[in-house]
CSV table of C-alpha atoms in Angstrom, one decimal:
chain,number,residue,atom,x,y,z
G,279,MET,CA,-7.4,-14.2,-13.1
G,280,ASP,CA,-4.8,-13.6,-15.8
G,281,THR,CA,-7.4,-11.8,-17.9
G,282,TYR,CA,-8.5,-9.6,-15.0
G,283,THR,CA,-4.9,-8.8,-14.1
G,284,SER,CA,-4.2,-7.8,-17.7
G,285,VAL,CA,-7.3,-5.6,-17.9
G,286,ALA,CA,-6.4,-4.0,-14.6
G,287,ALA,CA,-2.9,-3.2,-15.9
G,288,GLU,CA,-4.4,-1.7,-19.0
G,289,LEU,CA,-6.5,0.7,-16.8
G,290,SER,CA,-3.3,1.7,-14.9
G,291,ARG,CA,-1.6,2.4,-18.2
G,292,LEU,CA,-4.6,4.5,-19.4
G,293,LEU,CA,-4.6,6.4,-16.1
G,294,THR,CA,-0.9,7.2,-16.5
G,295,ILE,CA,-1.1,8.4,-20.1
G,296,ARG,CA,-4.2,10.6,-19.5
G,297,TYR,CA,-3.0,12.2,-16.3
G,298,SER,CA,0.6,13.1,-17.2
G,299,THR,CA,1.7,13.8,-20.8
G,300,SER,CA,5.3,14.3,-19.7
G,301,PHE,CA,5.5,11.1,-17.7
G,302,GLY,CA,3.4,9.3,-20.2
G,303,SER,CA,5.8,10.1,-23.1
G,304,ALA,CA,8.9,9.3,-21.1
G,305,SER,CA,7.3,6.0,-19.8
G,306,ARG,CA,7.1,4.7,-23.3
G,307,LEU,CA,10.9,4.6,-23.4
G,308,TYR,CA,11.0,1.9,-20.7
G,309,ASP,CA,11.7,-1.6,-21.9
G,310,SER,CA,8.5,-3.4,-22.8
G,311,SER,CA,9.2,-6.0,-20.1
G,312,ILE,CA,8.9,-3.4,-17.3
G,313,ARG,CA,6.7,-0.7,-18.7
G,314,PRO,CA,3.4,-2.2,-17.4
G,315,HIS,CA,4.9,-2.3,-13.9
G,316,ILE,CA,5.8,1.4,-14.0
G,317,PHE,CA,2.2,2.1,-15.1
G,318,ASN,CA,0.9,0.0,-12.2
G,319,ILE,CA,3.0,2.0,-9.7
G,320,TYR,CA,2.1,5.3,-11.1
G,321,GLY,CA,-1.6,4.5,-11.3
G,322,TRP,CA,-1.8,3.5,-7.6
G,323,VAL,CA,0.1,6.6,-6.6
G,324,ARG,CA,-2.1,8.8,-8.8
G,325,VAL,CA,-5.3,7.5,-7.2
G,326,ALA,CA,-4.0,8.2,-3.7
G,327,ASP,CA,-3.0,11.7,-4.8
G,328,GLU,CA,-6.5,12.3,-6.1
G,329,ILE,CA,-8.0,11.4,-2.8
G,330,VAL,CA,-6.0,14.1,-1.0
G,331,ASP,CA,-5.8,16.7,-3.7
G,332,THR,CA,-9.1,16.5,-5.7
G,333,TYR,CA,-11.7,14.8,-3.6
G,334,LYS,CA,-13.4,17.4,-1.5
G,335,GLY,CA,-15.5,15.2,0.8
G,336,ASP,CA,-15.3,15.5,4.6
G,337,ASP,CA,-14.6,11.8,4.7
G,338,ALA,CA,-11.3,12.0,2.7
G,339,ARG,CA,-9.3,10.5,5.6
G,340,GLU,CA,-11.7,7.6,5.8
G,341,VAL,CA,-11.5,7.1,2.0
G,342,LEU,CA,-7.7,7.1,2.2
G,343,ASP,CA,-7.8,4.7,5.1
G,344,ASN,CA,-10.0,2.3,3.1
G,345,PHE,CA,-7.6,2.6,0.2
G,346,LYS,CA,-4.8,1.6,2.5
G,347,LYS,CA,-6.7,-1.3,4.0
G,348,ASP,CA,-7.7,-2.5,0.5
G,349,THR,CA,-4.1,-2.4,-0.6
G,350,TYR,CA,-2.9,-4.4,2.3
G,351,ARG,CA,-5.7,-6.9,2.0
G,352,ALA,CA,-4.8,-7.4,-1.7
G,353,LEU,CA,-1.1,-7.9,-0.7
G,354,GLU,CA,-2.3,-10.9,1.4
G,355,THR,CA,-4.8,-12.3,-1.1
G,356,GLY,CA,-3.4,-11.3,-4.4
G,357,PHE,CA,-6.7,-9.8,-5.5
G,358,SER,CA,-8.7,-6.6,-5.3
G,359,THR,CA,-12.0,-5.5,-6.8
G,360,ASN,CA,-10.3,-2.1,-7.3
G,361,PRO,CA,-8.3,-2.7,-10.6
G,362,ILE,CA,-5.7,0.0,-9.8
G,363,ILE,CA,-4.9,-1.6,-6.5
G,364,HIS,CA,-5.0,-5.1,-8.1
G,365,SER,CA,-2.4,-4.2,-10.7
G,366,PHE,CA,-0.2,-2.4,-8.2
G,367,VAL,CA,-0.2,-5.3,-5.9
G,368,ALA,CA,0.7,-7.7,-8.8
G,369,THR,CA,3.8,-5.5,-9.3
G,370,ALA,CA,4.6,-5.2,-5.6
G,371,LYS,CA,4.4,-9.0,-5.1
G,372,GLN,CA,6.5,-9.8,-8.2
G,373,TYR,CA,9.3,-7.4,-7.2
G,374,LYS,CA,9.0,-8.0,-3.5
G,375,PHE,CA,8.3,-4.7,-1.9
G,376,GLY,CA,5.7,-4.0,0.7
G,377,SER,CA,5.0,-2.0,3.8
G,378,GLU,CA,8.6,-0.6,4.0
G,379,LEU,CA,7.8,1.5,1.0
G,380,ILE,CA,4.0,1.7,1.0
G,381,ASP,CA,3.6,2.9,4.6
G,382,PRO,CA,5.8,6.0,4.2
G,383,PHE,CA,3.9,7.0,1.0
G,384,LEU,CA,0.5,6.7,2.6
G,385,SER,CA,1.7,8.6,5.7
G,386,SER,CA,2.7,11.5,3.5
G,387,MET,CA,-0.7,11.4,1.8
G,388,GLU,CA,-2.3,11.6,5.3
G,389,MET,CA,-0.2,14.7,6.0
G,390,ASP,CA,-1.8,16.4,2.9
G,391,ILE,CA,-5.3,15.8,4.4
G,392,THR,CA,-4.4,17.7,7.5
G,393,PRO,CA,-1.3,19.7,6.7
G,394,PRO,CA,0.9,21.0,9.4
G,395,VAL,CA,0.5,24.7,10.2
G,396,LYS,CA,4.2,25.0,9.3
G,397,TYR,CA,6.5,22.5,7.8
G,398,THR,CA,9.7,22.1,9.8
G,399,ARG,CA,12.8,20.8,8.1
G,400,ALA,CA,12.1,17.3,9.7
G,401,LEU,CA,8.5,17.2,8.5
G,402,TYR,CA,9.5,18.4,5.1
G,403,ASP,CA,12.1,15.7,4.7
G,404,LYS,CA,9.7,13.1,6.0
G,405,TYR,CA,7.0,14.2,3.5
G,406,ILE,CA,9.4,14.1,0.6
G,407,TYR,CA,10.7,10.7,1.5
G,408,GLY,CA,7.2,9.3,1.7
G,409,SER,CA,5.6,11.1,-1.3
G,410,ALA,CA,8.5,10.8,-3.8
G,411,GLN,CA,11.6,9.0,-2.7
G,412,VAL,CA,9.9,5.7,-1.9
G,413,VAL,CA,8.1,5.9,-5.3
G,414,GLY,CA,11.5,6.0,-6.9
G,415,LEU,CA,12.6,3.1,-4.8
G,416,MET,CA,9.5,1.1,-6.0
G,417,CYS,CA,10.5,1.7,-9.5
G,418,LEU,CA,14.2,0.9,-8.7
G,419,ARG,CA,12.9,-2.5,-7.4
G,420,VAL,CA,11.5,-3.1,-10.9
G,421,PHE,CA,14.6,-1.8,-12.7
G,422,THR,CA,17.0,-4.1,-10.8
G,423,ASP,CA,14.7,-7.1,-10.8
G,424,GLY,CA,15.9,-8.8,-7.6
G,425,ASN,CA,19.5,-7.8,-7.8
G,426,GLU,CA,20.0,-6.7,-4.2
G,427,SER,CA,23.6,-5.4,-4.6
G,428,THR,CA,22.6,-3.2,-7.6
G,429,TYR,CA,19.6,-2.0,-5.8
G,430,ALA,CA,21.6,-1.0,-2.7
G,431,HIS,CA,24.3,0.7,-4.8
G,432,LEU,CA,21.7,2.8,-6.8
G,433,LYS,CA,19.4,3.5,-3.9
G,434,PRO,CA,20.9,6.8,-2.7
G,435,GLY,CA,20.9,8.2,-6.2
G,436,ALA,CA,17.3,7.2,-6.7
G,437,GLU,CA,16.3,8.9,-3.5
G,438,ALA,CA,18.1,12.1,-4.5
G,439,LEU,CA,16.4,12.1,-7.9
G,440,GLY,CA,13.0,11.5,-6.3
G,441,ALA,CA,13.6,14.4,-3.9
G,442,ALA,CA,14.6,16.7,-6.8
G,443,PHE,CA,11.5,15.8,-8.8
G,444,GLN,CA,9.2,16.5,-5.9
G,445,LYS,CA,10.9,19.8,-4.9
G,446,VAL,CA,10.6,21.0,-8.5
G,447,ASN,CA,6.9,20.1,-8.4
G,448,PHE,CA,6.5,22.1,-5.1
G,449,LEU,CA,8.1,25.1,-6.7
G,450,ARG,CA,6.1,24.8,-10.0
G,451,ASP,CA,2.9,24.4,-8.0
G,452,PHE,CA,3.6,27.0,-5.4
G,453,ALA,CA,0.7,29.2,-6.4
G,454,GLU,CA,-2.0,26.4,-6.4
G,455,ASP,CA,-0.7,24.8,-3.3
G,456,THR,CA,-0.8,28.0,-1.2
G,457,ARG,CA,-3.9,29.5,-2.7
G,458,THR,CA,-6.1,26.5,-3.4
G,459,LEU,CA,-5.0,23.7,-1.2
G,460,GLY,CA,-3.8,25.7,1.8
G,461,ARG,CA,-0.3,24.1,1.8
G,462,SER,CA,3.2,25.5,2.0
G,463,TYR,CA,5.8,22.8,2.0
G,464,PHE,CA,9.0,24.8,2.0
G,465,PRO,CA,10.3,25.5,5.5
G,466,GLU,CA,12.2,28.5,4.3
G,467,VAL,CA,9.0,30.3,3.1
G,468,LYS,CA,7.5,32.6,5.7
G,469,ASN,CA,3.8,33.4,5.7
G,470,ASN,CA,3.3,31.7,2.3
G,471,ILE,CA,5.3,34.5,0.7
G,472,LEU,CA,8.0,33.5,-1.8
G,473,ASP,CA,10.7,36.1,-2.4
G,474,ASP,CA,13.6,35.8,-4.8
G,475,ALA,CA,16.2,35.2,-2.2
G,476,THR,CA,14.3,32.3,-0.7
G,477,LYS,CA,13.5,30.9,-4.2
G,478,ASP,CA,17.3,31.0,-5.0
G,479,LYS,CA,18.0,28.9,-1.9
G,480,ILE,CA,15.4,26.4,-2.9
G,481,VAL,CA,16.7,26.1,-6.4
G,482,LEU,CA,20.3,25.6,-5.1
G,483,ASP,CA,19.0,22.8,-2.8
G,484,ILE,CA,17.3,21.1,-5.8
G,485,LYS,CA,20.4,21.4,-7.9
G,486,HIS,CA,22.3,19.7,-5.1
G,487,ASP,CA,19.8,16.8,-5.2
G,488,PHE,CA,20.2,16.5,-9.0
G,489,SER,CA,24.0,16.4,-8.7
G,490,HIS,CA,23.8,13.6,-6.2
G,491,SER,CA,21.5,11.6,-8.6
G,492,ILE,CA,23.7,11.7,-11.7
G,493,PRO,CA,26.2,8.8,-10.9
G,494,ALA,CA,23.2,6.5,-10.3
G,495,LEU,CA,21.5,7.7,-13.4
G,496,HIS,CA,24.5,6.8,-15.5
G,497,GLN,CA,24.5,3.3,-14.0
G,498,LEU,CA,20.9,2.4,-14.4
G,499,PRO,CA,20.1,-0.8,-16.2
G,500,LYS,CA,19.3,-0.5,-20.0
G,501,ASN,CA,15.6,-1.3,-19.3
G,502,SER,CA,15.1,2.1,-17.7
G,503,LYS,CA,18.1,4.4,-18.4
G,504,THR,CA,16.7,6.2,-21.4
G,505,ALA,CA,13.3,6.9,-19.8
G,506,VAL,CA,14.7,8.1,-16.6
G,507,THR,CA,17.2,10.3,-18.4
G,508,VAL,CA,14.5,11.9,-20.4
G,509,ALA,CA,12.4,12.5,-17.3
G,510,THR,CA,15.4,14.0,-15.5
G,511,ARG,CA,16.2,16.3,-18.3
G,512,TYR,CA,12.5,17.4,-18.4
G,513,TYR,CA,12.6,18.3,-14.7
G,514,PHE,CA,16.0,20.0,-14.9
G,515,ALA,CA,14.8,22.1,-17.8
G,516,LEU,CA,11.8,23.1,-15.7
G,517,LEU,CA,14.1,23.9,-12.8
G,518,ILE,CA,16.2,26.2,-15.0
G,519,LYS,CA,13.0,28.0,-16.1
G,520,LEU,CA,11.9,28.4,-12.5
G,521,ASP,CA,15.3,29.7,-11.6
G,522,GLU,CA,14.9,32.3,-14.4
G,523,THR,CA,11.4,33.3,-13.3
G,524,PRO,CA,10.8,35.9,-10.6
G,525,ALA,CA,9.3,34.7,-7.4
G,526,SER,CA,6.3,37.0,-7.9
G,527,ILE,CA,5.4,35.1,-11.1
G,528,ILE,CA,5.8,31.7,-9.5
G,529,SER,CA,3.5,32.9,-6.7
G,530,THR,CA,0.7,33.6,-9.0
G,531,SER,CA,1.0,31.1,-11.9
G,532,ARG,CA,2.2,27.7,-12.9
G,533,VAL,CA,5.5,27.7,-14.9
G,534,ARG,CA,5.8,25.1,-17.6
G,535,ILE,CA,8.2,24.1,-20.3
G,536,THR,CA,6.9,24.0,-23.8
G,537,ASP,CA,6.0,20.9,-25.8
G,538,LEU,CA,8.7,22.0,-28.3
G,539,LYS,CA,11.3,21.9,-25.5
G,540,LYS,CA,10.1,18.5,-24.4
G,541,ALA,CA,10.3,17.2,-28.0
G,542,GLN,CA,13.9,18.6,-28.3
G,543,ILE,CA,14.9,16.8,-25.1
G,544,LEU,CA,13.4,13.6,-26.3
G,545,ALA,CA,15.1,13.9,-29.7
G,546,SER,CA,18.5,14.8,-28.1
G,547,VAL,CA,18.5,11.7,-25.8
G,548,ARG,CA,17.4,9.4,-28.5
G,549,ALA,CA,20.1,10.8,-30.9
G,550,LYS,CA,22.8,10.3,-28.2
G,551,ASN,CA,21.7,6.8,-27.6
G,552,SER,CA,21.8,6.0,-31.3
G,553,LEU,CA,25.3,7.4,-31.6
G,554,ASN,CA,26.5,5.4,-28.6
G,555,ARG,CA,25.2,2.2,-30.2
G,556,VAL,CA,27.1,3.0,-33.4
G,557,VAL,CA,30.3,3.8,-31.6
G,558,SER,CA,30.1,0.7,-29.5
């Protein structure tokens, strides 16, 4: 079983690296003791996301339901013939999280299969909690490794950061979501038309989430602080670029930050960490 679990984790790592260059590069900065578990979480999330975003079969809801059943069966038995589920469950069992985080995530994925005609503020908040905030909490379980007081203390900041990341994704992917997937997440947007005034309100809301996450970011354990800081700075740089981009451009194309900018962010965080080690 150890060999199978190891191979399953390697597949989750490969899935992570191949699907997300930004997350993949930041994930390498996690301490080696927790890095495989972050890959395991991301791999499981990625497969669920593929079911609702990429798979075009009429039985998508059934496929997602089977994915959910397989996950819960593996939580009971400790084994799955699906290597991605198997590696995810190994992490969930080790760090003691289950339906309280898994159910909200899968509920949000179900909402993507049959999106509401219009997202109200309540549905929007529910979707963000399930699709992003609970994923941050899964990772926080890994970061804090059973320390319940630290987990409780950092939880609000982790939720705020997860919300900020997801909202940045929504704004970055606005064109594809509305034109290709038929989704419009922002309650403020009317008739799938994004104007500059509405965009400015969305950006302000995201900045508010980022500001609420900063105290927790500074207090993260050493095993994860550098990686999460780099990811946060990636996303905040993307938000600034979206803020500077007219709504008409966001409505027709995907805004990105350059690889050079990502490299500069990575180098800056690493340099600061090196200086802190020297000073201390």
